[in-house]
mmCIF file of C-alpha atoms and ligand atoms in Angstrom:
data_model
loop_
_atom_site.group_PDB
_atom_site.id
_atom_site.type_symbol
_atom_site.label_atom_id
_atom_site.label_comp_id
_atom_site.label_asym_id
_atom_site.label_seq_id
_atom_site.Cartn_x
_atom_site.Cartn_y
_atom_site.Cartn_z
ATOM 1 C CA MET A 1 3.595 5.434 10.278
ATOM 2 C CA ILE A 2 0.866 7.913 9.418
ATOM 3 C CA ILE A 3 -2.663 6.589 9.933
ATOM 4 C CA PHE A 4 -5.391 7.974 7.667
ATOM 5 C CA LYS A 5 -9.070 7.425 8.374
ATOM 6 C CA SER A 6 -10.062 9.076 5.121
ATOM 7 C CA ILE A 7 -8.897 8.857 1.514
ATOM 8 C CA ASN A 8 -9.400 12.598 1.145
ATOM 9 C CA THR A 9 -6.808 13.378 3.792
ATOM 10 C CA LEU A 10 -4.494 10.665 2.429
ATOM 11 C CA ASN A 11 -4.657 12.290 -1.010
ATOM 12 C CA LYS A 12 -3.846 15.693 0.467
ATOM 13 C CA GLU A 13 -0.825 14.434 2.400
ATOM 14 C CA VAL A 14 0.690 11.797 0.119
ATOM 15 C CA ASN A 15 2.319 12.454 -3.220
ATOM 16 C CA PHE A 16 1.211 9.607 -5.483
ATOM 17 C CA LYS A 17 3.626 10.751 -8.187
ATOM 18 C CA ALA A 18 6.276 9.084 -6.029
ATOM 19 C CA ASN A 19 6.870 5.365 -6.319
ATOM 20 C CA ILE A 20 4.157 4.088 -3.949
ATOM 21 C CA GLY A 21 3.302 0.444 -3.344
ATOM 22 C CA PHE A 22 -0.210 -0.443 -2.163
ATOM 23 C CA VAL A 23 -1.108 -3.544 -0.150
ATOM 24 C CA PRO A 24 -4.896 -3.747 0.268
ATOM 25 C CA THR A 25 -6.001 -5.983 3.171
ATOM 26 C CA MET A 26 -8.974 -6.705 5.382
ATOM 27 C CA GLY A 27 -6.775 -6.758 8.498
ATOM 28 C CA ALA A 28 -6.140 -9.650 10.899
ATOM 29 C CA LEU A 29 -2.644 -9.522 9.444
ATOM 30 C CA HIS A 30 -0.466 -12.630 9.241
ATOM 31 C CA LYS A 31 2.803 -13.712 7.627
ATOM 32 C CA GLY A 32 1.113 -13.817 4.201
ATOM 33 C CA HIS A 33 0.367 -10.081 4.432
ATOM 34 C CA ILE A 34 3.833 -9.456 5.859
ATOM 35 C CA SER A 35 5.413 -11.032 2.773
ATOM 36 C CA LEU A 36 3.327 -8.708 0.541
ATOM 37 C CA ILE A 37 4.439 -5.694 2.569
ATOM 38 C CA LYS A 38 8.088 -6.779 2.409
ATOM 39 C CA SER A 39 7.830 -7.141 -1.397
ATOM 40 C CA SER A 40 6.391 -3.641 -1.633
ATOM 41 C CA LYS A 41 9.136 -2.229 0.576
ATOM 42 C CA LYS A 42 11.755 -3.833 -1.665
ATOM 43 C CA ILE A 43 10.356 -2.377 -4.896
ATOM 44 C CA CYS A 44 8.769 0.903 -3.803
ATOM 45 C CA LYS A 45 9.893 4.043 -2.075
ATOM 46 C CA LYS A 46 6.856 4.183 0.208
ATOM 47 C CA THR A 47 4.321 1.543 1.203
ATOM 48 C CA LEU A 48 0.628 2.126 1.839
ATOM 49 C CA VAL A 49 -1.426 -0.620 3.528
ATOM 50 C CA SER A 50 -5.208 -0.441 3.732
ATOM 51 C CA ILE A 51 -7.346 -2.216 6.280
ATOM 52 C CA PHE A 52 -10.944 -2.270 5.145
ATOM 53 C CA ILE A 53 -13.366 -5.115 5.784
ATOM 54 C CA ASN A 54 -15.286 -4.679 2.593
ATOM 55 C CA PRO A 55 -18.968 -5.423 3.314
ATOM 56 C CA SER A 56 -19.861 -5.781 -0.355
ATOM 57 C CA GLN A 57 -17.686 -8.882 -0.819
ATOM 58 C CA PHE A 58 -19.446 -10.912 1.887
ATOM 59 C CA ASN A 59 -22.369 -12.917 0.604
ATOM 60 C CA LYS A 60 -23.404 -14.018 4.111
ATOM 61 C CA ALA A 61 -24.174 -11.540 6.915
ATOM 62 C CA ASN A 62 -22.789 -13.904 9.563
ATOM 63 C CA ASP A 63 -19.476 -14.300 7.734
ATOM 64 C CA PHE A 64 -19.102 -10.502 7.701
ATOM 65 C CA LYS A 65 -20.013 -10.278 11.391
ATOM 66 C CA ASN A 66 -17.564 -13.040 12.400
ATOM 67 C CA TYR A 67 -14.666 -11.935 10.201
ATOM 68 C CA PRO A 68 -11.617 -11.574 12.515
ATOM 69 C CA LYS A 69 -10.777 -8.018 13.563
ATOM 70 C CA ASN A 70 -7.771 -6.814 15.535
ATOM 71 C CA LEU A 71 -6.844 -3.268 14.566
ATOM 72 C CA LYS A 72 -4.556 -2.644 17.568
ATOM 73 C CA LYS A 73 -2.449 -5.725 16.856
ATOM 74 C CA ASP A 74 -2.426 -4.915 13.126
ATOM 75 C CA ILE A 75 -1.146 -1.397 13.789
ATOM 76 C CA ALA A 76 1.650 -2.796 15.986
ATOM 77 C CA ILE A 77 2.667 -5.214 13.185
ATOM 78 C CA LEU A 78 2.664 -2.423 10.588
ATOM 79 C CA LYS A 79 4.705 -0.093 12.799
ATOM 80 C CA LYS A 80 7.266 -2.820 13.398
ATOM 81 C CA LEU A 81 7.572 -3.324 9.641
ATOM 82 C CA LYS A 82 8.069 0.438 9.224
ATOM 83 C CA VAL A 83 5.126 0.777 6.864
ATOM 84 C CA ASP A 84 4.784 4.432 5.815
ATOM 85 C CA TYR A 85 0.992 4.841 5.592
ATOM 86 C CA LEU A 86 -2.076 3.005 6.843
ATOM 87 C CA LEU A 87 -5.492 3.740 5.372
ATOM 88 C CA ALA A 88 -8.499 2.576 7.385
ATOM 89 C CA PRO A 89 -11.472 4.234 5.689
ATOM 90 C CA LYS A 90 -15.190 4.191 6.536
ATOM 91 C CA VAL A 91 -17.690 2.292 4.386
ATOM 92 C CA LYS A 92 -19.552 5.460 3.465
ATOM 93 C CA GLU A 93 -16.420 7.028 2.023
ATOM 94 C CA ILE A 94 -15.724 4.030 -0.220
ATOM 95 C CA TYR A 95 -19.294 3.514 -1.425
ATOM 96 C CA ARG A 96 -20.956 6.922 -1.733
ATOM 97 C CA ASN A 97 -23.326 5.397 -4.225
ATOM 98 C CA LYS A 98 -24.813 1.907 -3.859
ATOM 99 C CA LYS A 99 -24.286 1.091 -7.513
ATOM 100 C CA ASN A 100 -20.517 1.408 -6.966
ATOM 101 C CA SER A 101 -20.551 -1.552 -4.609
ATOM 102 C CA LYS A 102 -20.605 -4.295 -7.288
ATOM 103 C CA ILE A 103 -18.878 -4.883 -10.624
ATOM 104 C CA LYS A 104 -20.429 -7.527 -12.845
ATOM 105 C CA LEU A 105 -18.531 -10.681 -13.777
ATOM 106 C CA LYS A 106 -18.622 -12.294 -17.190
ATOM 107 C CA LYS A 107 -20.623 -15.522 -17.343
ATOM 108 C CA LYS A 108 -17.548 -17.526 -18.305
ATOM 109 C CA ASP A 109 -15.745 -16.343 -15.144
ATOM 110 C CA LYS A 110 -18.431 -17.767 -12.878
ATOM 111 C CA VAL A 111 -16.564 -20.867 -11.748
ATOM 112 C CA MET A 112 -15.396 -22.074 -8.327
ATOM 113 C CA CYS A 113 -15.680 -19.235 -5.746
ATOM 114 C CA ALA A 114 -17.409 -17.006 -8.310
ATOM 115 C CA LEU A 115 -20.107 -19.647 -8.598
ATOM 116 C CA TYR A 116 -20.378 -20.715 -4.970
ATOM 117 C CA ARG A 117 -20.086 -17.222 -3.435
ATOM 118 C CA PRO A 118 -22.387 -15.162 -5.632
ATOM 119 C CA GLY A 119 -21.572 -11.458 -5.360
ATOM 120 C CA HIS A 120 -18.189 -12.051 -3.702
ATOM 121 C CA PHE A 121 -15.805 -11.156 -6.529
ATOM 122 C CA GLU A 122 -18.252 -8.504 -7.721
ATOM 123 C CA GLY A 123 -17.601 -6.833 -4.339
ATOM 124 C CA VAL A 124 -13.825 -7.427 -4.462
ATOM 125 C CA LEU A 125 -13.561 -5.816 -7.921
ATOM 126 C CA ALA A 126 -15.753 -2.932 -6.763
ATOM 127 C CA VAL A 127 -13.543 -2.093 -3.787
ATOM 128 C CA ILE A 128 -10.328 -2.337 -5.826
ATOM 129 C CA ASN A 129 -11.977 -0.125 -8.458
ATOM 130 C CA GLN A 130 -12.923 2.484 -5.839
ATOM 131 C CA PHE A 131 -9.424 2.431 -4.328
ATOM 132 C CA LEU A 132 -7.720 2.825 -7.688
ATOM 133 C CA ILE A 133 -10.075 5.585 -8.826
ATOM 134 C CA LYS A 134 -9.416 7.505 -5.617
ATOM 135 C CA ILE A 135 -5.687 6.845 -5.135
ATOM 136 C CA LYS A 136 -2.977 6.302 -7.724
ATOM 137 C CA PRO A 137 -0.291 3.909 -6.495
ATOM 138 C CA LYS A 138 2.269 2.611 -9.012
ATOM 139 C CA HIS A 139 2.324 -0.965 -7.679
ATOM 140 C CA ILE A 140 -0.230 -3.221 -5.985
ATOM 141 C CA PHE A 141 0.382 -6.552 -4.223
ATOM 142 C CA PHE A 142 -1.800 -9.659 -3.908
ATOM 143 C CA GLY A 143 -1.216 -13.152 -2.541
ATOM 144 C CA GLU A 144 -1.557 -16.297 -4.651
ATOM 145 C CA LYS A 145 -3.549 -17.881 -1.847
ATOM 146 C CA ASP A 146 -6.539 -16.038 -3.382
ATOM 147 C CA TYR A 147 -5.569 -17.175 -6.842
ATOM 148 C CA GLN A 148 -8.926 -16.722 -8.556
ATOM 149 C CA GLN A 149 -9.196 -13.229 -7.052
ATOM 150 C CA LEU A 150 -5.718 -12.418 -8.378
ATOM 151 C CA LEU A 151 -6.609 -13.497 -11.948
ATOM 152 C CA LEU A 152 -9.904 -11.590 -11.941
ATOM 153 C CA ILE A 153 -8.265 -8.421 -10.601
ATOM 154 C CA LYS A 154 -5.455 -8.708 -13.194
ATOM 155 C CA LYS A 155 -8.036 -8.949 -15.978
ATOM 156 C CA PHE A 156 -10.155 -6.116 -14.595
ATOM 157 C CA VAL A 157 -7.289 -3.685 -13.986
ATOM 158 C CA LYS A 158 -5.388 -4.388 -17.224
ATOM 159 C CA ASN A 159 -6.770 -1.725 -19.550
ATOM 160 C CA LYS A 160 -8.321 0.498 -16.919
ATOM 161 C CA PHE A 161 -5.504 1.600 -14.616
ATOM 162 C CA LYS A 162 -1.804 2.299 -15.016
ATOM 163 C CA ILE A 163 -0.516 0.070 -12.266
ATOM 164 C CA THR A 164 1.736 -2.989 -11.960
ATOM 165 C CA ILE A 165 0.247 -6.001 -10.193
ATOM 166 C CA HIS A 166 2.612 -8.182 -8.208
ATOM 167 C CA ASN A 167 1.691 -11.624 -6.952
ATOM 168 C CA CYS A 168 3.409 -13.221 -3.998
ATOM 169 C CA PRO A 169 3.444 -16.960 -3.258
ATOM 170 C CA THR A 170 1.170 -18.474 -0.626
ATOM 171 C CA ILE A 171 2.831 -18.675 2.767
ATOM 172 C CA ARG A 172 2.282 -21.999 4.523
ATOM 173 C CA GLY A 173 2.530 -22.604 8.238
ATOM 174 C CA LYS A 174 2.802 -25.775 10.308
ATOM 175 C CA GLY A 175 1.468 -28.844 8.496
ATOM 176 C CA ASN A 176 1.489 -26.961 5.179
ATOM 177 C CA ILE A 177 -1.661 -24.998 6.039
ATOM 178 C CA ALA A 178 -2.008 -21.862 3.929
ATOM 179 C CA LEU A 179 -1.973 -18.814 6.170
ATOM 180 C CA SER A 180 -5.332 -17.058 6.242
ATOM 181 C CA SER A 181 -6.971 -14.495 8.512
ATOM 182 C CA ARG A 182 -9.747 -17.042 9.028
ATOM 183 C CA ASN A 183 -7.343 -19.556 10.643
ATOM 184 C CA VAL A 184 -7.793 -17.781 13.999
ATOM 185 C CA LEU A 185 -11.355 -19.146 13.980
ATOM 186 C CA LEU A 186 -10.045 -22.762 13.974
ATOM 187 C CA SER A 187 -9.447 -24.968 17.035
ATOM 188 C CA ASN A 188 -6.331 -27.177 17.306
ATOM 189 C CA THR A 189 -8.366 -30.159 16.106
ATOM 190 C CA ASP A 190 -9.646 -28.176 13.108
ATOM 191 C CA ILE A 191 -6.060 -27.149 12.275
ATOM 192 C CA LYS A 192 -4.916 -30.773 12.307
ATOM 193 C CA LYS A 193 -7.699 -31.650 9.870
ATOM 194 C CA SER A 194 -6.705 -28.780 7.549
ATOM 195 C CA ALA A 195 -3.079 -29.942 7.658
ATOM 196 C CA TYR A 196 -4.174 -33.479 6.750
ATOM 197 C CA ILE A 197 -6.182 -32.107 3.796
ATOM 198 C CA ALA A 198 -3.303 -29.889 2.587
ATOM 199 C CA ASN A 199 -0.867 -32.806 2.624
ATOM 200 C CA LEU A 200 -3.340 -35.154 0.963
ATOM 201 C CA ILE A 201 -3.731 -32.723 -1.936
ATOM 202 C CA LEU A 202 -0.004 -31.904 -2.128
ATOM 203 C CA ASN A 203 0.692 -35.606 -2.416
ATOM 204 C CA PHE A 204 -2.028 -36.001 -5.047
ATOM 205 C CA LYS A 205 -0.440 -33.118 -6.987
ATOM 206 C CA ARG A 206 2.989 -34.776 -6.862
ATOM 207 C CA ASN A 207 1.455 -37.940 -8.296
ATOM 208 C CA MET A 208 -0.292 -35.975 -11.043
ATOM 209 C CA LYS A 209 2.986 -34.258 -11.935
ATOM 210 C CA ARG A 210 4.524 -37.695 -12.403
ATOM 211 C CA ASP A 211 1.576 -39.041 -14.362
ATOM 212 C CA ILE A 212 -1.288 -36.759 -15.369
ATOM 213 C CA LEU A 213 -3.614 -39.775 -15.613
ATOM 214 C CA PHE A 214 -3.485 -39.914 -11.843
ATOM 215 C CA LYS A 215 -6.205 -37.231 -12.002
ATOM 216 C CA LYS A 216 -8.795 -40.001 -12.169
ATOM 217 C CA HIS A 217 -8.224 -40.559 -8.444
ATOM 218 C CA LEU A 218 -9.589 -37.093 -7.584
ATOM 219 C CA LYS A 219 -12.919 -38.606 -6.607
ATOM 220 C CA ASN A 220 -11.159 -40.786 -3.999
ATOM 221 C CA ILE A 221 -9.566 -37.674 -2.500
ATOM 222 C CA ILE A 222 -12.974 -35.963 -2.381
ATOM 223 C CA TYR A 223 -14.442 -39.032 -0.701
ATOM 224 C CA LYS A 224 -11.625 -39.160 1.861
ATOM 225 C CA ILE A 225 -11.917 -35.477 2.742
ATOM 226 C CA ASN A 226 -15.700 -35.514 2.985
ATOM 227 C CA ASN A 227 -15.439 -38.460 5.370
ATOM 228 C CA ILE A 228 -13.586 -36.360 7.946
ATOM 229 C CA LYS A 229 -15.894 -35.267 10.755
ATOM 230 C CA LYS A 230 -17.285 -31.710 10.329
ATOM 231 C CA ILE A 231 -15.516 -31.224 6.996
ATOM 232 C CA LYS A 232 -17.520 -30.534 3.849
ATOM 233 C CA ILE A 233 -16.002 -29.818 0.455
ATOM 234 C CA GLU A 234 -17.623 -27.064 -1.596
ATOM 235 C CA TYR A 235 -15.437 -27.753 -4.611
ATOM 236 C CA LEU A 236 -12.194 -29.558 -5.359
ATOM 237 C CA GLU A 237 -11.212 -29.014 -8.966
ATOM 238 C CA ILE A 238 -8.215 -29.266 -11.255
ATOM 239 C CA ARG A 239 -7.945 -26.356 -13.674
ATOM 240 C CA ASN A 240 -5.606 -24.596 -16.056
ATOM 241 C CA LYS A 241 -3.703 -22.031 -13.998
ATOM 242 C CA ILE A 242 -3.600 -19.430 -16.771
ATOM 243 C CA ASN A 243 -7.298 -19.222 -17.660
ATOM 244 C CA LEU A 244 -9.014 -21.549 -15.140
ATOM 245 C CA SER A 245 -10.441 -23.693 -17.945
ATOM 246 C CA LYS A 246 -10.639 -27.457 -17.565
ATOM 247 C CA ASN A 247 -8.202 -27.784 -20.409
ATOM 248 C CA TYR A 248 -4.861 -28.443 -18.736
ATOM 249 C CA ASN A 249 -1.737 -30.545 -18.937
ATOM 250 C CA ARG A 250 0.871 -31.673 -16.421
ATOM 251 C CA ASN A 251 2.760 -28.370 -16.711
ATOM 252 C CA ASN A 252 -0.043 -25.860 -16.320
ATOM 253 C CA PHE A 253 -2.570 -27.259 -13.858
ATOM 254 C CA LYS A 254 -3.477 -26.170 -10.367
ATOM 255 C CA ILE A 255 -5.718 -27.859 -7.823
ATOM 256 C CA PHE A 256 -8.294 -25.637 -6.135
ATOM 257 C CA ILE A 257 -10.281 -26.363 -3.013
ATOM 258 C CA ALA A 258 -12.957 -24.605 -0.960
ATOM 259 C CA TYR A 259 -14.288 -26.424 2.065
ATOM 260 C CA TYR A 260 -15.965 -25.925 5.392
ATOM 261 C CA ASN A 261 -13.944 -26.860 8.446
ATOM 262 C CA ASN A 262 -16.376 -26.827 11.358
ATOM 263 C CA LYS A 263 -18.384 -24.021 9.663
ATOM 264 C CA VAL A 264 -15.302 -21.928 8.753
ATOM 265 C CA ARG A 265 -14.977 -21.629 4.980
ATOM 266 C CA LEU A 266 -11.389 -22.066 3.772
ATOM 267 C CA ILE A 267 -9.823 -21.951 0.319
ATOM 268 C CA ASP A 268 -6.465 -23.061 -1.003
ATOM 269 C CA ASN A 269 -4.699 -23.913 -4.244
ATOM 270 C CA TYR A 270 -1.685 -26.080 -5.019
HETATM 271 O O1 LIG B 301 -7.818 -10.491 -0.327
HETATM 272 C C1 LIG B 301 -8.369 -9.674 0.442
HETATM 273 O O2 LIG B 301 -8.035 -9.527 1.618
HETATM 274 C C2 LIG B 301 -9.510 -8.818 -0.101
HETATM 275 O O3 LIG B 301 -10.309 -9.547 -0.980
HETATM 276 C C3 LIG B 301 -9.058 -7.500 -0.724
HETATM 277 C C4 LIG B 301 -8.196 -7.743 -1.952
HETATM 278 C C5 LIG B 301 -8.295 -6.678 0.292
HETATM 279 C C6 LIG B 301 -10.278 -6.687 -1.174
HETATM 280 O O4 LIG B 301 -11.128 -6.374 -0.113
#
């Protein structure tokens, strides 16, 4: 694996006319990332992974400071997977100009995480924009765990870049917990609580699939979850999975949650 600390050097050494798959990450790699990398390796001739903890997508300084980092372990994982290229650029190379660090969202897109984490997706879109302006991969891979991110990126990229977006299903670990880099910040007790929440919602979803009117019990689920010690829901909403509107039926809904588990903010969708 060739490690690049700068996009300039990457561009000099790598021929982007070839069929290159790009997996952007913020590191602290887990099986979710590994599944994205494996998809890229299946479809593309060469795979490029980036590790860049993008400061402009953090709306709280402490969250940025505490975000898990483990470059050595990440490099070992990538080498084992036989990834071709790793890009780990510096902030000043990505954002030469401060105005490049945010891309505005439309008012109608400001729901769920876009509402509760102001500036977050503006920073995500900005970093993807900078990457795709500076490098020209043919394919890019995102996990459905960050479902709202995936939809916003799809919309943003559509008419701007010639690239195919691939989405890969959420990978769940023990107790149906969605894998996330943030899970390393959880204790065993916290993990048990997250597993309880995941199964509660999965069960609720099964009931809604049987009878959509079961949705009226959502408030009981919210009550149950908020009653768990040191758990606080930010939002728990049922939405249309195509456009995130509240207009859905039993075949096109998804349930979205963001909550704090002992101060660690987690998201999931089912
Ligand atoms: O999903 C993530 O890890 C990040 O939001 C991404 C897409 C790498 C942009 O920084």
